[in-house]
């Protein structure tokens, strides 16, 4: 066994002396002279004998050099798309610990970081993309200024290096969706990694490469400055979609580059209506394609390498109207515990040109100990696709016949295989339940349950609904079978049971491919309502039903209940995320924010470490502004301070639950991961919450229905409804818009809270008025005399007059919320603000005339479906049945309810199949 110190000892010393003389050379030298000087230098070097003279294109052409100079890079020695042999040489000479192993693979070490650093990923917030991005804990915003500081720091560092490596390659095997990526790095190891992982250009393609679409500056050996605003550690991976750059500082884990490219593709492809997938894929002899979705460690690489099928790719794919294509040119397999018997294709791919990262080996023999995880559990081997014998090049395939969702269930509860309905497939795609395995992310040391939307939340850029909608669309068009496979634990959870055997998982996948599994008899797996086969060729039937593998049934029931609870909470979170509505709303100016009607309802909260006007779309304020405009400023500041002192939970619970919660409930609540959102009428206000379960309880049990209860609607145009005076929802036609308005009373009735204070007669009248309000055309509005207040049906209805003065040019009246019912809880808030009737022109809708309508629709349908389904579920359950929800984009309302056509949404599907507690 190799000792750690011996591993890190440089293998070759001083052999670069001769090469150094090149640094004085000027780039104006022609290439022949440069090559001659290298040859001379090599001859003079102690290791020179037999040293391979770099191929022509290893040295940049002058034009390319100029391109680098323009980026601020002035290092003279730049290897361009060097061959693996050259990169081996370079690594052996200049990178500590590098060695050629017995298989011919190159051993490389990534230093302190041996896994991804998701907490240190940042995305530049800038106008051209900010509305598209799903901001939150995955896509943490960064200012352009900080990005520039990091970029400059990276370039400064690269300029201190005597040798740099540039690799130009492609992402995407379909030429129509192919992007050019340039990687600039100070490590030969990184260049070889990207040589393996990107699609390698031919000589001709390289000659015509031109300007890249995206550039990655990998200065991972040098830390970022943690005092730079927005940086929280010495590591930073920052993406800038506007400048099309990625800057890496403070981590040499090579996976950051590959996942950086994937993140870029996850932005660019959906923007073009193409689904990108964190999935592997292979193809049968008959051309049938299988896609394996899964978070890291669930088995995408392992299971897609199948001797009976052609490998298309092991990690990142896209699905167009032609079929699927791989994004990458290589595979990135896990090496821990690797054996030839279990994973022969991967084992045989470990040869010259492949890298072995962070493995322990015997320096005398070069033999690797694959069981040794003492450097990291995340030992890896990147190799080119062609190293798998049965690979499909070009790496494209037809439309999938089977979609397999891989989950590594650390609870040991989910069956090894279940057949999914389309609704269940969407449900599991959106929830993305699995366990993070040790090592892949820094800090994860044992399997940890997680819900990673789209089975790859860390790499998604848009809201998960964007990917879910594309997947739902593709699946319905191409009649795909969907399966859920648990590659995690069985017979007990992590620590008690054991990992599903690879042999069984492979046998199950074989049976899917032969069609045997589809023909099997199925039984129901209770609580999760999954269809589980009673038998599967080459698998012990007892294995198939999880309860039968546990010795203690009480423990099984507890674990299953716990997991179901987690699912329930997560899907509730996911279905109610406001998508990018909050970003749209952010465009509202501070001036509008200062308008009295808004201020009175403002609540200050802390989100993303900044003081924000909670119910006002997350607009960031200075403390001075906050103090000037908001009476509640002290609470916000206190929270901010206490948050810093890590007393978040206490503060959140005491401050919000006792005092501010009902205040905020005025503007409705819903929640995402640990964050409670104020929804309509001012979406996007955020409250930080420490325990999302706790927050959910508050919302789910007490507030959710009030959330929908308080919606009001005005039919604006034939097909457009104005919701709560702010959010416009566009419907297919007038009938749908009217149906929407008609359904509102049902939400009101569905509320679990105290009866609304408005008498039913008034309520009916409101609906009548809503329905009767003639759709005002733009022309009619323009024709109205300036200064003439509009017909205010809402204020006619109300006992009190509308408070604000008539606007100069009013167009549309907002029908006000019903008064908030005064419950015991709201009484806790003596200063609960009043809601005022405001005319639209006074507080113009931030959504007006913008492109958010579609997103609004999705948001609304998600929101509304929650309300409808809760009621439907209750009623159906009361009758002893389960909720009835139609597949597709339509919600089938319970008998006696009007049939409501909702805009296309996957949310109704997901709600329908949520596990029963
Ligand atoms: N039943 C199983 N199915 C798939 N992988 C398994 C199974 N049991 C153990 N493993 C191990 O889990 C790891 C899966 O990793 P990998 O295939 O690289 O996942 P991904 O490509 O999804 O990140 C491999 O090390 C594999 O040997
Ligand atoms: C490389 C990674 O993913 P995967 O395990 O899916 O290859 C990663 O998450 O860093």
mmCIF file with all atom_site columns, C-alpha atoms and ligand atoms in Angstrom, residues 116 253 255 258-259 278 295-297 300-301 315 332 334 380 440 459, ligand 2:
data_model
loop_
_atom_site.group_PDB
_atom_site.id
_atom_site.type_symbol
_atom_site.label_atom_id
_atom_site.label_alt_id
_atom_site.label_comp_id
_atom_site.label_asym_id
_atom_site.label_entity_id
_atom_site.label_seq_id
_atom_site.pdbx_PDB_ins_code
_atom_site.Cartn_x
_atom_site.Cartn_y
_atom_site.Cartn_z
_atom_site.occupancy
_atom_site.B_iso_or_equiv
_atom_site.pdbx_formal_charge
_atom_site.auth_seq_id
_atom_site.auth_comp_id
_atom_site.auth_asym_id
_atom_site.auth_atom_id
_atom_site.pdbx_PDB_model_num
ATOM   1  C CA . UNK A 1 116 ? -17.977 19.493 -5.922  1.00 0.00 ? 116 UNK A CA 1
ATOM   2  C CA . UNK A 1 253 ? -11.789 19.125 -8.421  1.00 0.00 ? 253 UNK A CA 1
ATOM   3  C CA . UNK A 1 255 ? -15.781 17.662 -11.974 1.00 0.00 ? 255 UNK A CA 1
ATOM   4  C CA . UNK A 1 258 ? -17.732 19.208 -16.530 1.00 0.00 ? 258 UNK A CA 1
ATOM   5  C CA . UNK A 1 259 ? -20.701 20.149 -14.391 1.00 0.00 ? 259 UNK A CA 1
ATOM   6  C CA . UNK A 1 278 ? -29.015 14.640 -15.900 1.00 0.00 ? 278 UNK A CA 1
ATOM   7  C CA . UNK A 1 295 ? -28.410 12.146 -9.119  1.00 0.00 ? 295 UNK A CA 1
ATOM   8  C CA . UNK A 1 296 ? -24.737 11.432 -8.605  1.00 0.00 ? 296 UNK A CA 1
ATOM   9  C CA . UNK A 1 297 ? -24.024 7.948  -7.298  1.00 0.00 ? 297 UNK A CA 1
ATOM   10 C CA . UNK A 1 300 ? -26.170 6.209  -14.282 1.00 0.00 ? 300 UNK A CA 1
ATOM   11 C CA . UNK A 1 301 ? -22.616 5.372  -15.358 1.00 0.00 ? 301 UNK A CA 1
ATOM   12 C CA . UNK A 1 315 ? -24.311 11.521 -17.501 1.00 0.00 ? 315 UNK A CA 1
ATOM   13 C CA . UNK A 1 332 ? -16.728 10.005 -15.499 1.00 0.00 ? 332 UNK A CA 1
ATOM   14 C CA . UNK A 1 334 ? -16.608 6.208  -9.864  1.00 0.00 ? 334 UNK A CA 1
ATOM   15 C CA . UNK A 1 380 ? -12.924 8.838  -10.206 1.00 0.00 ? 380 UNK A CA 1
ATOM   16 C CA . UNK A 1 440 ? -19.349 13.651 -4.515  1.00 0.00 ? 440 UNK A CA 1
ATOM   17 C CA . UNK A 1 459 ? -27.065 21.805 -12.184 1.00 0.00 ? 459 UNK A CA 1
HETATM 18 C C1 . LIG B 2 .   ? -19.371 14.544 -11.355 1.00 0.00 ? 2   LIG B C1 1
HETATM 19 C C2 . LIG B 2 .   ? -20.495 14.582 -10.691 1.00 0.00 ? 2   LIG B C2 1
HETATM 20 O O1 . LIG B 2 .   ? -21.598 13.886 -10.959 1.00 0.00 ? 2   LIG B O1 1
HETATM 21 P P1 . LIG B 2 .   ? -21.808 12.386 -11.386 1.00 0.00 ? 2   LIG B P1 1
HETATM 22 O O2 . LIG B 2 .   ? -21.507 11.571 -10.172 1.00 0.00 ? 2   LIG B O2 1
HETATM 23 O O3 . LIG B 2 .   ? -23.234 12.326 -11.781 1.00 0.00 ? 2   LIG B O3 1
HETATM 24 O O4 . LIG B 2 .   ? -20.846 12.073 -12.481 1.00 0.00 ? 2   LIG B O4 1
HETATM 25 C C3 . LIG B 2 .   ? -20.638 15.516 -9.582  1.00 0.00 ? 2   LIG B C3 1
HETATM 26 O O5 . LIG B 2 .   ? -21.764 15.567 -9.068  1.00 0.00 ? 2   LIG B O5 1
HETATM 27 O O6 . LIG B 2 .   ? -19.664 16.180 -9.251  1.00 0.00 ? 2   LIG B O6 1
#
